[in-house]
Short mmCIF file of C-alpha atoms and ligand atoms in Angstrom, two decimals:
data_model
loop_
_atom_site.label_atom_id
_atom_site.label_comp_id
_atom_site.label_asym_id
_atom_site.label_seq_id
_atom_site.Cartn_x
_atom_site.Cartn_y
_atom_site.Cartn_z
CA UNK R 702 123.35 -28.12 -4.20
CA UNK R 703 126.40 -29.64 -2.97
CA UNK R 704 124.93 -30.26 0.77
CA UNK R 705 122.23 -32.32 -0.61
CA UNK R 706 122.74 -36.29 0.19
CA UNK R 707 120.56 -39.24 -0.97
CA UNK R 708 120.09 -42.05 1.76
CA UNK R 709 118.74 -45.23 -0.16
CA UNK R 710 115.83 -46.39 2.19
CA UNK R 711 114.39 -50.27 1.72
CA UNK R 712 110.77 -49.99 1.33
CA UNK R 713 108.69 -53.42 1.34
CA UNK R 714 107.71 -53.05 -3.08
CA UNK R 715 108.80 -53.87 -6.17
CA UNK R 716 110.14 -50.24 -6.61
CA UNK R 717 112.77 -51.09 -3.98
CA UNK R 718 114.32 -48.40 -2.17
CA UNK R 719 113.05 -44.98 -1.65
CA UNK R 720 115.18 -41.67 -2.12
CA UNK R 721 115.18 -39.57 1.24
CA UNK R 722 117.05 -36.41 0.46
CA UNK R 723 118.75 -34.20 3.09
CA UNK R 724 119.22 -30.63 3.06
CA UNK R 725 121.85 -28.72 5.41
CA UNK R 726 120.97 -24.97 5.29
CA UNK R 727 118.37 -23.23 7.77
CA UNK R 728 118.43 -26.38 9.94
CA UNK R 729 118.01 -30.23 8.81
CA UNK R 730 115.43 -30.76 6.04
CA UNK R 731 114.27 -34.11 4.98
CA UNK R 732 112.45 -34.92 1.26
CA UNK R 733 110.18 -37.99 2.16
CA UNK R 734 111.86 -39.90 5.14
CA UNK R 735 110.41 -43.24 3.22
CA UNK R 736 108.15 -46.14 5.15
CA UNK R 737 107.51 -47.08 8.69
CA UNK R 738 109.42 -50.26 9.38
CA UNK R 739 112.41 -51.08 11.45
CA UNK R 740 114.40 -51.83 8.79
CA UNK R 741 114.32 -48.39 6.91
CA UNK R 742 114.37 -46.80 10.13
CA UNK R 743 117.69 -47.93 10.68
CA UNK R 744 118.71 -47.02 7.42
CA UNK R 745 117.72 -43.42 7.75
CA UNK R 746 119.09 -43.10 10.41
CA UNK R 747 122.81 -44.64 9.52
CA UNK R 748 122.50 -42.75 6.36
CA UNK R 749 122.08 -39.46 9.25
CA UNK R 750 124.98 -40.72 11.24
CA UNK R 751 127.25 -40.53 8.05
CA UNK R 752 126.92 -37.18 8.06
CA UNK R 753 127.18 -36.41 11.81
CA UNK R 754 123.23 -36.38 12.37
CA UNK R 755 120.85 -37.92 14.42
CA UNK R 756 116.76 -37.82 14.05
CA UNK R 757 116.24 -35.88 16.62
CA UNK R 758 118.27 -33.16 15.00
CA UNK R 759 115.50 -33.29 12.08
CA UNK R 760 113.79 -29.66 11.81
CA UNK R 761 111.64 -29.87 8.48
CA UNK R 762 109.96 -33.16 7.17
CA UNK R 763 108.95 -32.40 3.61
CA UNK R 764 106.59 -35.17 1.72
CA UNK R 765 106.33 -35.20 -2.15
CA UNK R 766 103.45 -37.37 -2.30
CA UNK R 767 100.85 -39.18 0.34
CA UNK R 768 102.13 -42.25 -0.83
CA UNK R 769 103.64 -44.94 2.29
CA UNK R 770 106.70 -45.50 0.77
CA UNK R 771 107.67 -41.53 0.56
CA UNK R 772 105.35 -40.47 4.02
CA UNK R 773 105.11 -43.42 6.35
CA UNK R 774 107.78 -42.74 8.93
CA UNK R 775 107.21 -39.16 8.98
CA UNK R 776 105.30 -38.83 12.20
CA UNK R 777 108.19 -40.67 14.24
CA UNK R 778 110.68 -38.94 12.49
CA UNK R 779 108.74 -35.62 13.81
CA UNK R 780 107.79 -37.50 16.92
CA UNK R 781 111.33 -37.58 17.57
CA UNK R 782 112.46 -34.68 16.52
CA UNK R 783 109.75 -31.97 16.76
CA UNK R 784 110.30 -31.59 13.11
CA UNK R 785 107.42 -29.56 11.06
CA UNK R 786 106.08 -31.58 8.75
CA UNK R 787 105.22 -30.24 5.26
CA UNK R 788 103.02 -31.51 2.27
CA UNK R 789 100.44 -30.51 -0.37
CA UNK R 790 97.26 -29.45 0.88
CA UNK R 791 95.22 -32.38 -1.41
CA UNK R 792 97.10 -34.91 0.36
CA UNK R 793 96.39 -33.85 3.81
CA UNK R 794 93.00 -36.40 4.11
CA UNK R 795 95.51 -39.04 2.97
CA UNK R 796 98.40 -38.48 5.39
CA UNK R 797 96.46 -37.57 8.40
CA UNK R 798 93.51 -40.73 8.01
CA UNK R 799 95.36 -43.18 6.03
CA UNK R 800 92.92 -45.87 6.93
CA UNK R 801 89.77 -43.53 6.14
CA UNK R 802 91.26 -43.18 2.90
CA UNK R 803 91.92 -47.02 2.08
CA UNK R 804 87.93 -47.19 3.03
CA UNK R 805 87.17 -44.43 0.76
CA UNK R 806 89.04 -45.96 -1.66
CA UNK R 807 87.49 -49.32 -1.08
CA UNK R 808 84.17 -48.22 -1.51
CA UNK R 809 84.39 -46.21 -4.71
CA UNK R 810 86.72 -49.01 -6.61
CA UNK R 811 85.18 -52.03 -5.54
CA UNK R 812 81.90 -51.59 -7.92
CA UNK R 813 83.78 -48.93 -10.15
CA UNK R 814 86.53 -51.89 -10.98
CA UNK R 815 83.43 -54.47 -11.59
CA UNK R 816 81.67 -51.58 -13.71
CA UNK R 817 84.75 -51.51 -15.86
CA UNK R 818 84.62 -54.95 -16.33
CA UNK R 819 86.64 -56.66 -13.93
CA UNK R 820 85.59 -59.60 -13.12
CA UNK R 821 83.96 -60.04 -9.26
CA UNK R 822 85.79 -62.72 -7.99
CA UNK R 823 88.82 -60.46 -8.52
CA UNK R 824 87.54 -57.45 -7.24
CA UNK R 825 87.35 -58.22 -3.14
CA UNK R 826 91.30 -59.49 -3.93
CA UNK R 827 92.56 -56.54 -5.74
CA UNK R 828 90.71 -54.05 -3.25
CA UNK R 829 92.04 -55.63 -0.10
CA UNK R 830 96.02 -56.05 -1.26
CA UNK R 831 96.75 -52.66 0.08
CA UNK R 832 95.28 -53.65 3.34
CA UNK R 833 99.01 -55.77 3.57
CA UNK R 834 101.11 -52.49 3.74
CA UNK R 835 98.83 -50.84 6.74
CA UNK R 836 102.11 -51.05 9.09
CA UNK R 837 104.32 -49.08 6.73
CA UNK R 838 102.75 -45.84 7.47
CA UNK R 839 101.33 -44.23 10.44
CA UNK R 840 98.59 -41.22 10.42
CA UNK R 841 101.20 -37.89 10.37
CA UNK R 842 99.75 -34.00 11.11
CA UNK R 843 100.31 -31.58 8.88
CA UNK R 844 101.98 -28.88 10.28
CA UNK R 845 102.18 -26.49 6.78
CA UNK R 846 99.69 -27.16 4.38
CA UNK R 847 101.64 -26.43 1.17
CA UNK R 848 99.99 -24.97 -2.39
CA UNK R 849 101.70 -24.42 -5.99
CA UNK R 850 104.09 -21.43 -5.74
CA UNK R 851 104.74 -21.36 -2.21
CA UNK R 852 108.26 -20.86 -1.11
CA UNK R 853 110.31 -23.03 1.86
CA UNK R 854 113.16 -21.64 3.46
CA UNK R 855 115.18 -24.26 4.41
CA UNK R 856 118.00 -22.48 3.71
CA UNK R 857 118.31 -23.09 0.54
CA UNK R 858 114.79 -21.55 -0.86
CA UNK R 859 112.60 -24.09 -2.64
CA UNK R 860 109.80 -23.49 -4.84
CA UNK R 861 106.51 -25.83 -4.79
CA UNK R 862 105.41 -26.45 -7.98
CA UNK R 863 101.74 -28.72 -8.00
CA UNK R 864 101.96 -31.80 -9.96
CA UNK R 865 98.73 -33.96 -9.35
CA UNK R 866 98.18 -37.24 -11.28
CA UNK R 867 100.45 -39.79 -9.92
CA UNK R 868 98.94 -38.87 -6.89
CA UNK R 869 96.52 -36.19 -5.45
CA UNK R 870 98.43 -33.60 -3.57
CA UNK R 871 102.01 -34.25 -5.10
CA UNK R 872 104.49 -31.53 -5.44
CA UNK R 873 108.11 -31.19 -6.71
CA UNK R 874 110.36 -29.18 -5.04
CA UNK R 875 112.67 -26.77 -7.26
CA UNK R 876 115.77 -25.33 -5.63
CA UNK R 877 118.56 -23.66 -7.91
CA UNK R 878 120.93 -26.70 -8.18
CA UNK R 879 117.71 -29.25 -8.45
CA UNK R 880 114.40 -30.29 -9.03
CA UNK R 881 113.04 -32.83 -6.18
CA UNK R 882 110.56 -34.88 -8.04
CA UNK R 883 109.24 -37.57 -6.09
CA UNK R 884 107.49 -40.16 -8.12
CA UNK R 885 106.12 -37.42 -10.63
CA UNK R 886 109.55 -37.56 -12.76
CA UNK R 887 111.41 -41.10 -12.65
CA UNK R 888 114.94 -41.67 -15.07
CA UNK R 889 113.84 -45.72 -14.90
CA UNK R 890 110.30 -45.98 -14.75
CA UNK R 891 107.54 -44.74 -16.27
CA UNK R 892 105.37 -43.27 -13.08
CA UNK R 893 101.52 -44.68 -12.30
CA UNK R 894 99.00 -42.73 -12.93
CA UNK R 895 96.96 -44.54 -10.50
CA UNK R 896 93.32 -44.37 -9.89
CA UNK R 897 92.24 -42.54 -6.77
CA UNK R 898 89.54 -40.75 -4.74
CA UNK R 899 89.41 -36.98 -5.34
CA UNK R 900 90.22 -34.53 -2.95
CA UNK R 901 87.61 -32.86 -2.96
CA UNK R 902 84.94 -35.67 -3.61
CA UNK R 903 85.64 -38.65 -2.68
CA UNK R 904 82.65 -40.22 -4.33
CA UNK R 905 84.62 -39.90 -7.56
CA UNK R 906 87.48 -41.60 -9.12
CA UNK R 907 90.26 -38.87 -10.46
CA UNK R 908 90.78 -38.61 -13.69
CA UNK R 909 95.09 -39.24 -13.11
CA UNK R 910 96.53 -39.86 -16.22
CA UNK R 911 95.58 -36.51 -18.35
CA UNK R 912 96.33 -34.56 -15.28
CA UNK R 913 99.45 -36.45 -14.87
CA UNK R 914 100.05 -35.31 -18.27
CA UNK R 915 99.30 -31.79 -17.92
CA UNK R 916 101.66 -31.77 -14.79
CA UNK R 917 104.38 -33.11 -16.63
CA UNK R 918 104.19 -29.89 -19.06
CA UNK R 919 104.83 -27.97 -15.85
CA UNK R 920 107.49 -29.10 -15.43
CA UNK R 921 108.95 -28.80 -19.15
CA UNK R 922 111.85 -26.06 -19.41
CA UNK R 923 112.46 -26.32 -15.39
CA UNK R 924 115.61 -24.11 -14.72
CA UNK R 925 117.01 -27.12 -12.92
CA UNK R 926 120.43 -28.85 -13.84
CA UNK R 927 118.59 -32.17 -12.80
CA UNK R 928 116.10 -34.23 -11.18
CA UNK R 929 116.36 -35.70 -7.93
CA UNK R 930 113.52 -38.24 -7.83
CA UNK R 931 112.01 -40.74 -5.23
CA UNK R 932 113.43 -43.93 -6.71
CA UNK R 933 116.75 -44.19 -8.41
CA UNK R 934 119.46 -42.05 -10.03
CA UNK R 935 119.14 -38.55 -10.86
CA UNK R 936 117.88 -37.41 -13.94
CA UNK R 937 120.48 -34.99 -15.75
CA UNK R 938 117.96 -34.45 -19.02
CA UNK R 939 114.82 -33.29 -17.50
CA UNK R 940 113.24 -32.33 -20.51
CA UNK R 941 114.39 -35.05 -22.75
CA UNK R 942 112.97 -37.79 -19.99
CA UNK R 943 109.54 -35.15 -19.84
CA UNK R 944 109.45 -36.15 -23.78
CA UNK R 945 110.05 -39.72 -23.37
CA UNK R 946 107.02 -40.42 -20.98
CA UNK R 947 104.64 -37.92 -22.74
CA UNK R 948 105.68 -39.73 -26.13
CA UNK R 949 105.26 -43.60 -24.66
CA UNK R 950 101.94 -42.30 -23.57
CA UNK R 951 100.89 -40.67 -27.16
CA UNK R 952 101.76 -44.05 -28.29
CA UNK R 953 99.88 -46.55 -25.85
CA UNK R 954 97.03 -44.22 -26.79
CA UNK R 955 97.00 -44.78 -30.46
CA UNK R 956 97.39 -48.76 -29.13
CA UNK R 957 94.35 -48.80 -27.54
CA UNK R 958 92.65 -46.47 -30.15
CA UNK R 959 94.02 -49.52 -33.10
CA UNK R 960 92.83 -52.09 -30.47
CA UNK R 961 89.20 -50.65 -29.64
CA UNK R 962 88.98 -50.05 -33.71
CA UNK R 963 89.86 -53.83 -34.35
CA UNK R 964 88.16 -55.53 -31.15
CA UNK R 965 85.92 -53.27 -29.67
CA UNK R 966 83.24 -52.77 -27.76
CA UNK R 967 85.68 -53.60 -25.03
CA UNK R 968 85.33 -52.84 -21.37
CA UNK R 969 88.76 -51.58 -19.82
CA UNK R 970 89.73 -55.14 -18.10
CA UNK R 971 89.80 -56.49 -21.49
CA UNK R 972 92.13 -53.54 -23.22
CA UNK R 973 94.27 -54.58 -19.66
CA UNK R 974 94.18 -57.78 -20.88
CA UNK R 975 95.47 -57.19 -24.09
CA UNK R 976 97.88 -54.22 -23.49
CA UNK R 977 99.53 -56.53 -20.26
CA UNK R 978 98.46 -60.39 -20.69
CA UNK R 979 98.44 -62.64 -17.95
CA UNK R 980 99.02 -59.71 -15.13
CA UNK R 981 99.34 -61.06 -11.69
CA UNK R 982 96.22 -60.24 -9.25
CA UNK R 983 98.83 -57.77 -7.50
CA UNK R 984 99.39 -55.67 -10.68
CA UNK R 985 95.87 -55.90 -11.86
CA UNK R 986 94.91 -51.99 -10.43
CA UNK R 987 97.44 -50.13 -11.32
CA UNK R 988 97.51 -51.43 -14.68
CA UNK R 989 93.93 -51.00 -15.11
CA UNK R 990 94.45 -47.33 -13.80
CA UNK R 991 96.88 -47.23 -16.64
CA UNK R 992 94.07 -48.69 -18.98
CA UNK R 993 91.45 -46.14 -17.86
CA UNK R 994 93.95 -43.19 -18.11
CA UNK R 995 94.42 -44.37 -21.71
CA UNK R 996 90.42 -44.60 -22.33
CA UNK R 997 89.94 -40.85 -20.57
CA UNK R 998 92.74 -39.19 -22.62
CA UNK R 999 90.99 -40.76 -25.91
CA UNK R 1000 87.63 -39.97 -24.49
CA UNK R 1001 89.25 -35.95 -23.64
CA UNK R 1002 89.77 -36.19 -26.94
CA UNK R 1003 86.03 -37.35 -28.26
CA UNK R 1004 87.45 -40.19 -29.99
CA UNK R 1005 85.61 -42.97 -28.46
CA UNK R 1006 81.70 -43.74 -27.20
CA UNK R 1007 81.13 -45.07 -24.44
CA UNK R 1008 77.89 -47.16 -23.37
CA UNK R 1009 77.05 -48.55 -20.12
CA UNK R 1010 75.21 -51.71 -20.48
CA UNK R 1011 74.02 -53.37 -17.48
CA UNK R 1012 76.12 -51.58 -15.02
CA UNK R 1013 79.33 -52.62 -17.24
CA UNK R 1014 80.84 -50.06 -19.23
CA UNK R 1015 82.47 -50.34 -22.89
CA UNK R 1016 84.37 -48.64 -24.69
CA UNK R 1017 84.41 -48.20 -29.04
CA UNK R 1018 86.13 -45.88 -31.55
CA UNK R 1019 83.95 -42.79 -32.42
CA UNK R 1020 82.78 -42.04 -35.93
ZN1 ZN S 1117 104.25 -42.84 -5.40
ZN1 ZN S 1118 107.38 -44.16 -4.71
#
């Protein structure tokens, strides 16, 4: 797709800047127009000007994933523009209600964090840091509710392909000349499979990393030259980077399987502890999302008991 351009937006993370990608074909098509602020804003809309465009001139606002760095400016950009804003029908509660989500969120993790072991005085901290980023995204309508298979015509036809687990309701977008991936398929990082409400009921926690897993299959043998993802360089070995993450995650599982045989009965902040000492309070959910994912894949794969004990759960090796 040689009328595809990558504007770098700043986003306010660690992850640093977000990928919006712009398609010229049936009208001007954005891939995740990155986070609410002035400052990436501006740069969306230099990165327009470069290329002759304005937002106003925006048609089609497509969003990989309900997360704010991808979404948050969406519903100026189609404020401004009248564009028609496009995502996955799972991430439609998140996108539309942000803040009823955060309080969904709040109120499932906040005991579910302390049942896993976390300690309490951490818990009210590590529930509230998202409440930070609240300006970074505003509430956006979905205009087309998007599910796996459907076709876009933005002049250059892309394909949605469903790839839950990094987040609910996050889709990759395949058009001849590339695969947009959004956080599901990064060439630096290995993506989050962070713990969330599901979809369809909130009062229970997904189960992200073996569906992150599963979606990562999907997307195995993809007749795509290469990834464009939602952070960083584009991938040119799309199956060889599928195998890398679904092999680092075969191998943290054994980890925790050697750890849980050696040290266990060990609630999940403790195998956090070990697999990622000395985390600061900031890190501590996703990498206990990471933890749990570990725990459910061995669990998926009856390899571990699991007693609850006073409203704190542990884990041990079966057998
Ligand atoms: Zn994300
Ligand atoms: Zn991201």
């Amino acid at each position: 797709m040689d009328d595809c351009h990558r504007i770098g937006v700043p986003t306010p993370f660690a992850v640093g800047r977000v990928n919006c990608y712009v398609l010229h074909g049936d009208g001007l098509t954005l891939v995740d127009p990155g986070p609410a602020s002035a400052d990436a804003r501006e740069a969306l809309a230099a990165g327009l000007a470069e290329e002759g465009y304005e937002l106003a001139d925006v048609d089609r606002v497509l969003v990989t994933h309900p997360h704010m760095d991808h979404f948050g400016d969406a519903a100026s950009v189609a404020e401004e523009s009248g564009a028609t804003v496009c995502a996955h029908t799972d991430a439609v509660g998140w996108l539309t209600d942000p803040d009823a989500q955060f309080e969904r969120e709040q109120a499932l993790f906040e005991p579910f964090l302390v049942s896993m072991g976390l300690p309490e005085r951490l818990s009210d901290t590590v529930i509230s840091l998202p409440e930070t980023y609240r300006d970074f995204r505003d509430p956006v309508t979905v205009d087309r509710e998007l599910v796996d298979g459907d076709t876009i015509d933005a002049g250059v036809e892309l394909e949605v392909t469903y790839t839950p687990g990094h987040a609910p309701g996050s889709v990759c977008f395949l058009a001849d000349e590339a695969l947009f991936t959004g956080d599901h398929l990064l060439g630096h990082i290995s993506p989050n499979p962070l713990l969330t409400t599901r979809p369809d009921d909130p009062d229970e926690r997904t189960r992200s990393l073996p569906s992150y897993l599963d979606a990562l299959e999907t997307i195995q043998g993809v007749d795509a030259p290469v990834a464009r993802p939602g952070h960083g360089d584009p991938v040119t070995d799309i199956d060889g980077r599928v195998t890398e993450i679904l092999e680092h995650h075969r191998e943290r599982e054994e980890r925790v399987a050697d750890l849980l045989a050696a040290e266990g009965p060990m609630t999940a902040y403790d195998v956090t502890q070990e697999l990622f000492p000395d985390l600061p309070a900031t890190e501590l959910f996703p990498g206990m999302s990471e933890t749990i994912g570990h725990l459910d894949l061995l669990e998926d794969d009856d390899r571990v008991t699991i007693e609850e004990t006073d409203g704190v759960v542990t884990y041990d090796v079966a057998g």
